[in-house]
Amino acid sequence: MTNLWLRGCLLCVPLTAFCGGGVWGQDDSKPPVVKAAVGLVPLNEMAATDRYLGEEGGLYGEGKNVPPEGQRRAAEAALHRIRPRDAAGVPSDDGRIVLISLSMSNATQEFSTFKPIADRDSRKSSRLTIVDCAQGGQTMARWADPQAPPWGEALRRLEAANVTPAQVQVAWIKPANATPRGSLKEHGHLLYRDTLTVLQNAKARFPNLQIAYLSSRIFAGYGERPLNPEPYAYEGAFVVRWLIRDQIDGEPRLNADAAKGQVRAPVLLWGPYLWANGPMPRKSDGLVWLPEDFADDMTHPSRSGREKVAKQLLEFFATDPLAKPWFAGE
């Protein structure tokens, strides 16, 4: 078994100001102060035997980055239900498939950059409408109230795009809350609770919502403000995994199968995993996060940072076998 904090610190570059005085898992109530690369390994590069605060590697656990067979079958069934629909939600060859985003400022900055790039891409279906419903300051805690203002704004944006809630069938959601505190167990379970409620709200608002692709945050090791620094940005990935695995394990609050009872959530899958350890290239694709990829607060993405996420989103939706069918109109 490999302790990921220790392995990461062996890889820290000179930009790193502080890697902590011990293993975070021994006292994770206070995050260390970091300036660049931090002693962490991307979740999709962790093996089944690696551990971070008791959590093993792999986006879906057990060192695996693809959904287990049961969840894959659930996603494939959901893909068959995603089809062009008219304004009332009835399948129609002349209808639309709507992809929305739900989350906070980082998400709207990234998704609004993705939309025009995707709209120009020849791989995108002519039946697909992309609407950015994410909004500045609207974290999961805000969206958790089903009557909160961001839901009304989301409906306004759908209307402006000449589509309806009944045509929304796919969502990209980026779970995050502002100024998290405490250990993974503490802040993570708050984010889990809020995101679970948001997923239920989304299914209630958009009855034809079939799949929600979840992405955790980008690197946050350059920031000094408490808005959402490391290791909270990194640890958000475990919250995504908890939600997906709980759905796999039959959590009734996340049920997406009508044969098992009331459907309360869409099928949950990972979207693109966006975290990389600052200037250290990710093994799978070389992704890095440099200071110039961030705005002055070193938390929100700059233009180059937004474009990095937009390209990750585009390639994921255009090529992933559990997204390509609706994105490309196959």
PDB file of N, CA and C in Angstrom, residues 214-216 270-276:
ATOM      1  N   LEU A 214     -20.628  14.212 -13.519  1.00  0.00           N
ATOM      2  CA  LEU A 214     -20.083  14.999 -12.422  1.00  0.00           C
ATOM      3  C   LEU A 214     -18.581  15.181 -12.599  1.00  0.00           C
ATOM      4  N   SER A 215     -18.112  16.395 -12.366  1.00  0.00           N
ATOM      5  CA  SER A 215     -16.674  16.695 -12.394  1.00  0.00           C
ATOM      6  C   SER A 215     -16.312  17.447 -11.132  1.00  0.00           C
ATOM      7  N   SER A 216     -15.242  17.038 -10.487  1.00  0.00           N
ATOM      8  CA  SER A 216     -14.744  17.795  -9.342  1.00  0.00           C
ATOM      9  C   SER A 216     -13.905  18.963  -9.837  1.00  0.00           C
ATOM     10  N   TRP A 270     -19.058   9.796 -13.953  1.00  0.00           N
ATOM     11  CA  TRP A 270     -18.006  10.803 -13.987  1.00  0.00           C
ATOM     12  C   TRP A 270     -18.022  11.505 -15.341  1.00  0.00           C
ATOM     13  N   GLY A 271     -17.880  12.823 -15.307  1.00  0.00           N
ATOM     14  CA  GLY A 271     -17.526  13.571 -16.494  1.00  0.00           C
ATOM     15  C   GLY A 271     -16.007  13.609 -16.556  1.00  0.00           C
ATOM     16  N   PRO A 272     -15.424  14.564 -17.250  1.00  0.00           N
ATOM     17  CA  PRO A 272     -13.963  14.659 -17.265  1.00  0.00           C
ATOM     18  C   PRO A 272     -13.427  14.978 -15.874  1.00  0.00           C
ATOM     19  N   TYR A 273     -12.366  14.282 -15.489  1.00  0.00           N
ATOM     20  CA  TYR A 273     -11.690  14.553 -14.218  1.00  0.00           C
ATOM     21  C   TYR A 273     -10.673  15.652 -14.483  1.00  0.00           C
ATOM     22  N   LEU A 274     -10.799  16.783 -13.804  1.00  0.00           N
ATOM     23  CA  LEU A 274     -10.089  18.007 -14.173  1.00  0.00           C
ATOM     24  C   LEU A 274      -8.872  18.322 -13.316  1.00  0.00           C
ATOM     25  N   TRP A 275      -8.672  17.599 -12.226  1.00  0.00           N
ATOM     26  CA  TRP A 275      -7.608  17.955 -11.298  1.00  0.00           C
ATOM     27  C   TRP A 275      -6.264  17.386 -11.772  1.00  0.00           C
ATOM     28  N   ALA A 276      -5.245  18.223 -11.740  1.00  0.00           N
ATOM     29  CA  ALA A 276      -3.857  17.801 -11.937  1.00  0.00           C
ATOM     30  C   ALA A 276      -3.023  18.556 -10.919  1.00  0.00           C
TER      31      ALA A 276
END
